C-alpha cells in the first residue's frame, strides 16, 4: 500500500484542532488545596478544556504541594494563552493567587522536553544582593548612589545612570572588588539548580545589566558557561570609573539571547529564561523564549510566576521534582566551588 500526501482525509479533523498545555501549581505553604484545584478546573471547563493527566511532583508523595495538570484544549485558545495576557490566563492567575499558589503554563509538546539553554538574570535571581547599591556602599559612596538614583529615576535614563554608578568605583582595586564578591549571597537553591541543569547537559548563561566582574565571579562559582554583562574599564589594577559602550540595558537582553541561540545553534523555543520582572526581562526576554519564569516578582507579574525564593522550584517546571534531579547531581557539590570559599577573580 502507498500513501499519497495529496490525499485529503478529513475523517479525523477534530484531533487537528486540539492542543495541550501543562499547568504547574506550586503551593508556597502546604498542599495545593482541593478548593484551589476546583477553582482552576472550573476555569479550564469554561474553555471546554479537559484535564487528561494529573501528576504529583511533590517531594513527599503523601503531600500535594506541587501538581502538574495536562489539559487538552482548543488549539487557538492555547496559542492565545501562551502568546500573552488573555482573559483565560488572567482567570487562572486569579484562581491561584487567592490560595497563595504559584502557577506556570506551558505548551505541552515536544519542544517543552527539548529545552537546551537556561538564561538567568543576576540580581534578585542568582544572588540576593542588589549589586549597584551594595557596591556603592562597599566603597563608601552610598549617599552619592542615592543622589544619582533620584536625579535619574526614569527607565530611559538607565544608561546614564549606570555610567554614573561606575564613576563611583573609580580608584577601586581588583583586590577590593574581589573582596566585595565574597560578600555576595546566593539565592536559595542556586547552586543545586545550576549543578542539576549542567549535569543534564543544559548550557547556562547569565545575561545581566550588572557589572562583568560580579557576573563572572558568580558564573565561576555556579559553573555557568556564558556571561553577558556591562564591562568595567581598568587602568592596570584600578577601576578607571568608565564603562565599555554601549551600555547593556534591558532592551539589549533580547538581542543577546538571540546571539546565544545562534552561537549554540538552537531555537528560542528551546530556551528557559529566569529573571525578576521589571529588570528588563518583563516585556523582553521572558516573552520571547520557550519558557519565561518571573522569579520572586510581584503578584501582578505577567509571565509564569514563582514567588517562592527557592530556585529549585524552577526544576518542577521541567516536569520533575528536585529529588529526581538529585540522582544526576550527587557529585555536583564536589564539582562546584563552595560560595563562601570562592576567591578566584575573573576580570
PDB file of N, CA and C in Angstrom, residues 13-104:
ATOM      1  N   UNK A  13     -10.506  15.202  11.554  1.00  0.00           N
ATOM      2  CA  UNK A  13     -10.210  16.625  11.634  1.00  0.00           C
ATOM      3  C   UNK A  13     -10.282  17.188  13.014  1.00  0.00           C
ATOM      4  N   UNK A  14     -11.149  16.654  13.883  1.00  0.00           N
ATOM      5  CA  UNK A  14     -11.305  17.220  15.221  1.00  0.00           C
ATOM      6  C   UNK A  14     -10.014  17.161  16.005  1.00  0.00           C
ATOM      7  N   UNK A  15      -9.213  16.107  15.787  1.00  0.00           N
ATOM      8  CA  UNK A  15      -7.973  15.972  16.539  1.00  0.00           C
ATOM      9  C   UNK A  15      -6.994  17.082  16.190  1.00  0.00           C
ATOM     10  N   UNK A  16      -7.093  17.583  14.911  1.00  0.00           N
ATOM     11  CA  UNK A  16      -6.162  18.620  14.495  1.00  0.00           C
ATOM     12  C   UNK A  16      -6.417  19.930  15.210  1.00  0.00           C
ATOM     13  N   UNK A  17      -7.633  20.090  15.741  1.00  0.00           N
ATOM     14  CA  UNK A  17      -7.984  21.335  16.412  1.00  0.00           C
ATOM     15  C   UNK A  17      -7.632  21.308  17.893  1.00  0.00           C
ATOM     16  N   UNK A  18      -7.168  20.171  18.367  1.00  0.00           N
ATOM     17  CA  UNK A  18      -6.896  20.038  19.797  1.00  0.00           C
ATOM     18  C   UNK A  18      -5.445  20.372  20.091  1.00  0.00           C
ATOM     19  N   UNK A  19      -5.225  21.123  21.170  1.00  0.00           N
ATOM     20  CA  UNK A  19      -3.884  21.394  21.648  1.00  0.00           C
ATOM     21  C   UNK A  19      -3.794  20.956  23.096  1.00  0.00           C
ATOM     22  N   UNK A  20      -2.587  20.930  23.630  1.00  0.00           N
ATOM     23  CA  UNK A  20      -2.425  20.513  25.023  1.00  0.00           C
ATOM     24  C   UNK A  20      -1.482  21.470  25.726  1.00  0.00           C
ATOM     25  N   UNK A  21      -1.833  21.835  26.942  1.00  0.00           N
ATOM     26  CA  UNK A  21      -0.985  22.682  27.764  1.00  0.00           C
ATOM     27  C   UNK A  21      -0.683  21.959  29.072  1.00  0.00           C
ATOM     28  N   UNK A  22       0.419  22.347  29.684  1.00  0.00           N
ATOM     29  CA  UNK A  22       0.786  21.835  31.003  1.00  0.00           C
ATOM     30  C   UNK A  22       0.678  22.980  31.998  1.00  0.00           C
ATOM     31  N   UNK A  23      -0.062  22.767  33.064  1.00  0.00           N
ATOM     32  CA  UNK A  23      -0.229  23.763  34.119  1.00  0.00           C
ATOM     33  C   UNK A  23       0.415  23.211  35.385  1.00  0.00           C
ATOM     34  N   UNK A  24       1.404  23.925  35.901  1.00  0.00           N
ATOM     35  CA  UNK A  24       2.071  23.510  37.136  1.00  0.00           C
ATOM     36  C   UNK A  24       1.623  24.414  38.271  1.00  0.00           C
ATOM     37  N   UNK A  25       1.169  23.811  39.356  1.00  0.00           N
ATOM     38  CA  UNK A  25       0.701  24.527  40.540  1.00  0.00           C
ATOM     39  C   UNK A  25       1.668  24.251  41.679  1.00  0.00           C
ATOM     40  N   UNK A  26       2.211  25.321  42.275  1.00  0.00           N
ATOM     41  CA  UNK A  26       3.186  25.175  43.355  1.00  0.00           C
ATOM     42  C   UNK A  26       2.698  25.960  44.559  1.00  0.00           C
ATOM     43  N   UNK A  27       2.413  25.257  45.636  1.00  0.00           N
ATOM     44  CA  UNK A  27       1.934  25.913  46.845  1.00  0.00           C
ATOM     45  C   UNK A  27       3.112  26.392  47.686  1.00  0.00           C
ATOM     46  N   UNK A  28       3.034  27.637  48.121  1.00  0.00           N
ATOM     47  CA  UNK A  28       4.089  28.187  48.968  1.00  0.00           C
ATOM     48  C   UNK A  28       4.010  27.615  50.384  1.00  0.00           C
ATOM     49  N   UNK A  29       2.804  27.270  50.804  1.00  0.00           N
ATOM     50  CA  UNK A  29       2.602  26.741  52.155  1.00  0.00           C
ATOM     51  C   UNK A  29       1.657  25.546  52.095  1.00  0.00           C
ATOM     52  N   UNK A  30       2.177  24.386  52.427  1.00  0.00           N
ATOM     53  CA  UNK A  30       1.329  23.202  52.484  1.00  0.00           C
ATOM     54  C   UNK A  30       0.940  22.704  51.107  1.00  0.00           C
ATOM     55  N   UNK A  31      -0.168  21.979  51.071  1.00  0.00           N
ATOM     56  CA  UNK A  31      -0.626  21.361  49.842  1.00  0.00           C
ATOM     57  C   UNK A  31      -1.392  22.344  48.962  1.00  0.00           C
ATOM     58  N   UNK A  32      -1.485  21.994  47.677  1.00  0.00           N
ATOM     59  CA  UNK A  32      -2.433  22.673  46.799  1.00  0.00           C
ATOM     60  C   UNK A  32      -3.810  22.179  47.224  1.00  0.00           C
ATOM     61  N   UNK A  33      -4.617  23.073  47.739  1.00  0.00           N
ATOM     62  CA  UNK A  33      -5.887  22.666  48.346  1.00  0.00           C
ATOM     63  C   UNK A  33      -6.879  22.191  47.296  1.00  0.00           C
ATOM     64  N   UNK A  34      -7.834  21.394  47.753  1.00  0.00           N
ATOM     65  CA  UNK A  34      -8.883  20.924  46.856  1.00  0.00           C
ATOM     66  C   UNK A  34      -9.696  22.097  46.329  1.00  0.00           C
ATOM     67  N   UNK A  35      -9.826  23.151  47.132  1.00  0.00           N
ATOM     68  CA  UNK A  35     -10.574  24.315  46.681  1.00  0.00           C
ATOM     69  C   UNK A  35      -9.834  25.025  45.545  1.00  0.00           C
ATOM     70  N   UNK A  36      -8.518  25.142  45.667  1.00  0.00           N
ATOM     71  CA  UNK A  36      -7.727  25.743  44.596  1.00  0.00           C
ATOM     72  C   UNK A  36      -7.851  24.917  43.317  1.00  0.00           C
ATOM     73  N   UNK A  37      -7.751  23.603  43.463  1.00  0.00           N
ATOM     74  CA  UNK A  37      -7.863  22.720  42.311  1.00  0.00           C
ATOM     75  C   UNK A  37      -9.239  22.846  41.659  1.00  0.00           C
ATOM     76  N   UNK A  38     -10.258  22.980  42.484  1.00  0.00           N
ATOM     77  CA  UNK A  38     -11.623  23.162  41.978  1.00  0.00           C
ATOM     78  C   UNK A  38     -11.722  24.467  41.184  1.00  0.00           C
ATOM     79  N   UNK A  39     -11.166  25.549  41.724  1.00  0.00           N
ATOM     80  CA  UNK A  39     -11.236  26.832  41.044  1.00  0.00           C
ATOM     81  C   UNK A  39     -10.506  26.797  39.698  1.00  0.00           C
ATOM     82  N   UNK A  40      -9.351  26.137  39.675  1.00  0.00           N
ATOM     83  CA  UNK A  40      -8.585  26.039  38.439  1.00  0.00           C
ATOM     84  C   UNK A  40      -9.337  25.215  37.394  1.00  0.00           C
ATOM     85  N   UNK A  41      -9.879  24.077  37.804  1.00  0.00           N
ATOM     86  CA  UNK A  41     -10.575  23.222  36.845  1.00  0.00           C
ATOM     87  C   UNK A  41     -11.871  23.868  36.347  1.00  0.00           C
ATOM     88  N   UNK A  42     -12.480  24.726  37.150  1.00  0.00           N
ATOM     89  CA  UNK A  42     -13.660  25.459  36.691  1.00  0.00           C
ATOM     90  C   UNK A  42     -13.294  26.409  35.550  1.00  0.00           C
ATOM     91  N   UNK A  43     -12.128  27.080  35.683  1.00  0.00           N
ATOM     92  CA  UNK A  43     -11.669  27.967  34.616  1.00  0.00           C
ATOM     93  C   UNK A  43     -11.386  27.163  33.349  1.00  0.00           C
ATOM     94  N   UNK A  44     -10.765  26.004  33.531  1.00  0.00           N
ATOM     95  CA  UNK A  44     -10.481  25.134  32.385  1.00  0.00           C
ATOM     96  C   UNK A  44     -11.772  24.691  31.715  1.00  0.00           C
ATOM     97  N   UNK A  45     -12.766  24.325  32.515  1.00  0.00           N
ATOM     98  CA  UNK A  45     -14.043  23.858  31.969  1.00  0.00           C
ATOM     99  C   UNK A  45     -14.767  24.950  31.190  1.00  0.00           C
ATOM    100  N   UNK A  46     -14.603  26.196  31.624  1.00  0.00           N
ATOM    101  CA  UNK A  46     -15.232  27.311  30.914  1.00  0.00           C
ATOM    102  C   UNK A  46     -14.738  27.411  29.473  1.00  0.00           C
ATOM    103  N   UNK A  47     -13.518  26.941  29.234  1.00  0.00           N
ATOM    104  CA  UNK A  47     -12.935  26.964  27.893  1.00  0.00           C
ATOM    105  C   UNK A  47     -13.069  25.611  27.203  1.00  0.00           C
ATOM    106  N   UNK A  48     -13.959  24.767  27.728  1.00  0.00           N
ATOM    107  CA  UNK A  48     -14.173  23.421  27.174  1.00  0.00           C
ATOM    108  C   UNK A  48     -12.887  22.599  27.192  1.00  0.00           C
ATOM    109  N   UNK A  49     -12.045  22.880  28.189  1.00  0.00           N
ATOM    110  CA  UNK A  49     -10.829  22.104  28.349  1.00  0.00           C
ATOM    111  C   UNK A  49     -11.087  20.839  29.146  1.00  0.00           C
ATOM    112  N   UNK A  50     -10.154  19.908  29.055  1.00  0.00           N
ATOM    113  CA  UNK A  50     -10.304  18.624  29.738  1.00  0.00           C
ATOM    114  C   UNK A  50      -8.956  18.211  30.324  1.00  0.00           C
ATOM    115  N   UNK A  51      -8.922  17.988  31.637  1.00  0.00           N
ATOM    116  CA  UNK A  51      -7.697  17.525  32.288  1.00  0.00           C
ATOM    117  C   UNK A  51      -7.477  16.061  31.919  1.00  0.00           C
ATOM    118  N   UNK A  52      -6.411  15.802  31.176  1.00  0.00           N
ATOM    119  CA  UNK A  52      -6.136  14.440  30.722  1.00  0.00           C
ATOM    120  C   UNK A  52      -5.190  13.685  31.643  1.00  0.00           C
ATOM    121  N   UNK A  53      -4.435  14.442  32.465  1.00  0.00           N
ATOM    122  CA  UNK A  53      -3.487  13.791  33.380  1.00  0.00           C
ATOM    123  C   UNK A  53      -3.179  14.725  34.530  1.00  0.00           C
ATOM    124  N   UNK A  54      -3.122  14.192  35.720  1.00  0.00           N
ATOM    125  CA  UNK A  54      -2.703  14.955  36.899  1.00  0.00           C
ATOM    126  C   UNK A  54      -1.538  14.212  37.537  1.00  0.00           C
ATOM    127  N   UNK A  55      -0.448  14.936  37.804  1.00  0.00           N
ATOM    128  CA  UNK A  55       0.769  14.314  38.314  1.00  0.00           C
ATOM    129  C   UNK A  55       1.232  15.047  39.559  1.00  0.00           C
ATOM    130  N   UNK A  56       1.516  14.289  40.598  1.00  0.00           N
ATOM    131  CA  UNK A  56       2.021  14.852  41.842  1.00  0.00           C
ATOM    132  C   UNK A  56       3.550  14.895  41.776  1.00  0.00           C
ATOM    133  N   UNK A  57       4.114  16.100  41.767  1.00  0.00           N
ATOM    134  CA  UNK A  57       5.562  16.255  41.704  1.00  0.00           C
ATOM    135  C   UNK A  57       6.185  16.526  43.070  1.00  0.00           C
ATOM    136  N   UNK A  58       5.389  16.455  44.119  1.00  0.00           N
ATOM    137  CA  UNK A  58       5.874  16.775  45.464  1.00  0.00           C
ATOM    138  C   UNK A  58       6.980  15.818  45.872  1.00  0.00           C
ATOM    139  N   UNK A  59       7.888  16.344  46.705  1.00  0.00           N
ATOM    140  CA  UNK A  59       8.982  15.514  47.200  1.00  0.00           C
ATOM    141  C   UNK A  59       8.462  14.322  47.999  1.00  0.00           C
ATOM    142  N   UNK A  60       7.424  14.555  48.786  1.00  0.00           N
ATOM    143  CA  UNK A  60       6.791  13.517  49.587  1.00  0.00           C
ATOM    144  C   UNK A  60       5.431  13.221  48.966  1.00  0.00           C
ATOM    145  N   UNK A  61       5.247  12.015  48.479  1.00  0.00           N
ATOM    146  CA  UNK A  61       4.001  11.698  47.784  1.00  0.00           C
ATOM    147  C   UNK A  61       2.802  11.678  48.719  1.00  0.00           C
ATOM    148  N   UNK A  62       3.048  11.780  50.031  1.00  0.00           N
ATOM    149  CA  UNK A  62       1.937  11.945  50.964  1.00  0.00           C
ATOM    150  C   UNK A  62       1.433  13.383  50.942  1.00  0.00           C
ATOM    151  N   UNK A  63       2.195  14.260  50.288  1.00  0.00           N
ATOM    152  CA  UNK A  63       1.814  15.663  50.164  1.00  0.00           C
ATOM    153  C   UNK A  63       1.373  15.944  48.727  1.00  0.00           C
ATOM    154  N   UNK A  64       0.857  17.126  48.514  1.00  0.00           N
ATOM    155  CA  UNK A  64       0.492  17.535  47.158  1.00  0.00           C
ATOM    156  C   UNK A  64       0.782  19.027  46.997  1.00  0.00           C
ATOM    157  N   UNK A  65       2.023  19.405  47.331  1.00  0.00           N
ATOM    158  CA  UNK A  65       2.400  20.814  47.270  1.00  0.00           C
ATOM    159  C   UNK A  65       2.717  21.278  45.856  1.00  0.00           C
ATOM    160  N   UNK A  66       3.008  20.318  44.961  1.00  0.00           N
ATOM    161  CA  UNK A  66       3.270  20.640  43.561  1.00  0.00           C
ATOM    162  C   UNK A  66       2.499  19.663  42.680  1.00  0.00           C
ATOM    163  N   UNK A  67       1.627  20.195  41.858  1.00  0.00           N
ATOM    164  CA  UNK A  67       0.831  19.368  40.956  1.00  0.00           C
ATOM    165  C   UNK A  67       1.022  19.855  39.526  1.00  0.00           C
ATOM    166  N   UNK A  68       1.073  18.903  38.609  1.00  0.00           N
ATOM    167  CA  UNK A  68       1.127  19.232  37.186  1.00  0.00           C
ATOM    168  C   UNK A  68      -0.120  18.671  36.518  1.00  0.00           C
ATOM    169  N   UNK A  69      -0.840  19.534  35.831  1.00  0.00           N
ATOM    170  CA  UNK A  69      -2.040  19.138  35.096  1.00  0.00           C
ATOM    171  C   UNK A  69      -1.761  19.235  33.606  1.00  0.00           C
ATOM    172  N   UNK A  70      -2.071  18.196  32.872  1.00  0.00           N
ATOM    173  CA  UNK A  70      -2.036  18.268  31.420  1.00  0.00           C
ATOM    174  C   UNK A  70      -3.464  18.429  30.939  1.00  0.00           C
ATOM    175  N   UNK A  71      -3.661  19.434  30.107  1.00  0.00           N
ATOM    176  CA  UNK A  71      -5.005  19.854  29.741  1.00  0.00           C
ATOM    177  C   UNK A  71      -5.144  19.892  28.227  1.00  0.00           C
ATOM    178  N   UNK A  72      -6.121  19.138  27.693  1.00  0.00           N
ATOM    179  CA  UNK A  72      -6.459  19.207  26.281  1.00  0.00           C
ATOM    180  C   UNK A  72      -7.417  20.380  26.095  1.00  0.00           C
ATOM    181  N   UNK A  73      -7.078  21.240  25.143  1.00  0.00           N
ATOM    182  CA  UNK A  73      -7.845  22.460  24.980  1.00  0.00           C
ATOM    183  C   UNK A  73      -7.816  22.863  23.513  1.00  0.00           C
ATOM    184  N   UNK A  74      -8.798  23.646  23.092  1.00  0.00           N
ATOM    185  CA  UNK A  74      -8.841  24.108  21.719  1.00  0.00           C
ATOM    186  C   UNK A  74      -7.530  24.800  21.377  1.00  0.00           C
ATOM    187  N   UNK A  75      -6.924  24.451  20.258  1.00  0.00           N
ATOM    188  CA  UNK A  75      -5.570  24.913  19.960  1.00  0.00           C
ATOM    189  C   UNK A  75      -5.470  26.423  19.846  1.00  0.00           C
ATOM    190  N   UNK A  76      -6.504  27.076  19.280  1.00  0.00           N
ATOM    191  CA  UNK A  76      -6.373  28.524  19.153  1.00  0.00           C
ATOM    192  C   UNK A  76      -6.389  29.208  20.506  1.00  0.00           C
ATOM    193  N   UNK A  77      -7.124  28.648  21.484  1.00  0.00           N
ATOM    194  CA  UNK A  77      -7.072  29.169  22.846  1.00  0.00           C
ATOM    195  C   UNK A  77      -5.679  28.959  23.419  1.00  0.00           C
ATOM    196  N   UNK A  78      -5.086  27.797  23.122  1.00  0.00           N
ATOM    197  CA  UNK A  78      -3.731  27.517  23.594  1.00  0.00           C
ATOM    198  C   UNK A  78      -2.748  28.523  23.020  1.00  0.00           C
ATOM    199  N   UNK A  79      -2.876  28.841  21.729  1.00  0.00           N
ATOM    200  CA  UNK A  79      -1.979  29.810  21.107  1.00  0.00           C
ATOM    201  C   UNK A  79      -2.108  31.175  21.771  1.00  0.00           C
ATOM    202  N   UNK A  80      -3.334  31.611  21.984  1.00  0.00           N
ATOM    203  CA  UNK A  80      -3.556  32.914  22.607  1.00  0.00           C
ATOM    204  C   UNK A  80      -3.026  32.919  24.035  1.00  0.00           C
ATOM    205  N   UNK A  81      -3.283  31.853  24.746  1.00  0.00           N
ATOM    206  CA  UNK A  81      -2.870  31.755  26.142  1.00  0.00           C
ATOM    207  C   UNK A  81      -1.370  31.931  26.288  1.00  0.00           C
ATOM    208  N   UNK A  82      -0.602  31.283  25.406  1.00  0.00           N
ATOM    209  CA  UNK A  82       0.843  31.287  25.542  1.00  0.00           C
ATOM    210  C   UNK A  82       1.495  32.470  24.845  1.00  0.00           C
ATOM    211  N   UNK A  83       0.705  33.228  24.083  1.00  0.00           N
ATOM    212  CA  UNK A  83       1.266  34.374  23.378  1.00  0.00           C
ATOM    213  C   UNK A  83       1.291  35.629  24.237  1.00  0.00           C
ATOM    214  N   UNK A  84       0.488  35.674  25.272  1.00  0.00           N
ATOM    215  CA  UNK A  84       0.461  36.867  26.104  1.00  0.00           C
ATOM    216  C   UNK A  84      -0.714  36.855  27.054  1.00  0.00           C
ATOM    217  N   UNK A  85      -1.041  38.021  27.603  1.00  0.00           N
ATOM    218  CA  UNK A  85      -2.132  38.114  28.560  1.00  0.00           C
ATOM    219  C   UNK A  85      -3.473  37.896  27.872  1.00  0.00           C
ATOM    220  N   UNK A  86      -4.288  37.040  28.412  1.00  0.00           N
ATOM    221  CA  UNK A  86      -5.630  36.794  27.919  1.00  0.00           C
ATOM    222  C   UNK A  86      -6.553  36.683  29.115  1.00  0.00           C
ATOM    223  N   UNK A  87      -7.850  36.737  28.829  1.00  0.00           N
ATOM    224  CA  UNK A  87      -8.823  36.576  29.911  1.00  0.00           C
ATOM    225  C   UNK A  87      -8.681  35.205  30.562  1.00  0.00           C
ATOM    226  N   UNK A  88      -8.435  34.186  29.744  1.00  0.00           N
ATOM    227  CA  UNK A  88      -8.263  32.829  30.259  1.00  0.00           C
ATOM    228  C   UNK A  88      -7.076  32.759  31.215  1.00  0.00           C
ATOM    229  N   UNK A  89      -5.945  33.323  30.759  1.00  0.00           N
ATOM    230  CA  UNK A  89      -4.741  33.303  31.588  1.00  0.00           C
ATOM    231  C   UNK A  89      -4.959  34.089  32.877  1.00  0.00           C
ATOM    232  N   UNK A  90      -5.615  35.230  32.769  1.00  0.00           N
ATOM    233  CA  UNK A  90      -5.865  36.056  33.947  1.00  0.00           C
ATOM    234  C   UNK A  90      -6.763  35.330  34.938  1.00  0.00           C
ATOM    235  N   UNK A  91      -7.760  34.613  34.436  1.00  0.00           N
ATOM    236  CA  UNK A  91      -8.640  33.857  35.336  1.00  0.00           C
ATOM    237  C   UNK A  91      -7.878  32.756  36.058  1.00  0.00           C
ATOM    238  N   UNK A  92      -6.967  32.109  35.358  1.00  0.00           N
ATOM    239  CA  UNK A  92      -6.154  31.077  36.005  1.00  0.00           C
ATOM    240  C   UNK A  92      -5.286  31.693  37.098  1.00  0.00           C
ATOM    241  N   UNK A  93      -4.701  32.843  36.808  1.00  0.00           N
ATOM    242  CA  UNK A  93      -3.873  33.515  37.805  1.00  0.00           C
ATOM    243  C   UNK A  93      -4.681  33.901  39.031  1.00  0.00           C
ATOM    244  N   UNK A  94      -5.865  34.468  38.789  1.00  0.00           N
ATOM    245  CA  UNK A  94      -6.707  34.877  39.908  1.00  0.00           C
ATOM    246  C   UNK A  94      -7.161  33.671  40.730  1.00  0.00           C
ATOM    247  N   UNK A  95      -7.396  32.557  40.053  1.00  0.00           N
ATOM    248  CA  UNK A  95      -7.847  31.348  40.751  1.00  0.00           C
ATOM    249  C   UNK A  95      -6.790  30.804  41.696  1.00  0.00           C
ATOM    250  N   UNK A  96      -5.515  31.039  41.376  1.00  0.00           N
ATOM    251  CA  UNK A  96      -4.434  30.513  42.219  1.00  0.00           C
ATOM    252  C   UNK A  96      -3.913  31.528  43.217  1.00  0.00           C
ATOM    253  N   UNK A  97      -3.935  32.807  42.851  1.00  0.00           N
ATOM    254  CA  UNK A  97      -3.381  33.845  43.730  1.00  0.00           C
ATOM    255  C   UNK A  97      -4.062  33.866  45.086  1.00  0.00           C
ATOM    256  N   UNK A  98      -5.379  33.709  45.106  1.00  0.00           N
ATOM    257  CA  UNK A  98      -6.091  33.791  46.378  1.00  0.00           C
ATOM    258  C   UNK A  98      -5.798  32.611  47.292  1.00  0.00           C
ATOM    259  N   UNK A  99      -5.161  31.572  46.729  1.00  0.00           N
ATOM    260  CA  UNK A  99      -4.772  30.412  47.539  1.00  0.00           C
ATOM    261  C   UNK A  99      -3.265  30.387  47.803  1.00  0.00           C
ATOM    262  N   UNK A 100      -2.560  31.475  47.454  1.00  0.00           N
ATOM    263  CA  UNK A 100      -1.100  31.556  47.622  1.00  0.00           C
ATOM    264  C   UNK A 100      -0.399  30.417  46.892  1.00  0.00           C
ATOM    265  N   UNK A 101      -0.834  30.173  45.667  1.00  0.00           N
ATOM    266  CA  UNK A 101      -0.262  29.116  44.839  1.00  0.00           C
ATOM    267  C   UNK A 101       0.339  29.744  43.584  1.00  0.00           C
ATOM    268  N   UNK A 102       1.592  29.405  43.284  1.00  0.00           N
ATOM    269  CA  UNK A 102       2.230  29.855  42.058  1.00  0.00           C
ATOM    270  C   UNK A 102       1.730  29.024  40.891  1.00  0.00           C
ATOM    271  N   UNK A 103       1.721  29.623  39.712  1.00  0.00           N
ATOM    272  CA  UNK A 103       1.253  28.899  38.532  1.00  0.00           C
ATOM    273  C   UNK A 103       2.181  29.146  37.363  1.00  0.00           C
ATOM    274  N   UNK A 104       2.423  28.107  36.581  1.00  0.00           N
ATOM    275  CA  UNK A 104       3.185  28.218  35.336  1.00  0.00           C
ATOM    276  C   UNK A 104       2.414  27.466  34.261  1.00  0.00           C
TER     277      UNK A 104
END
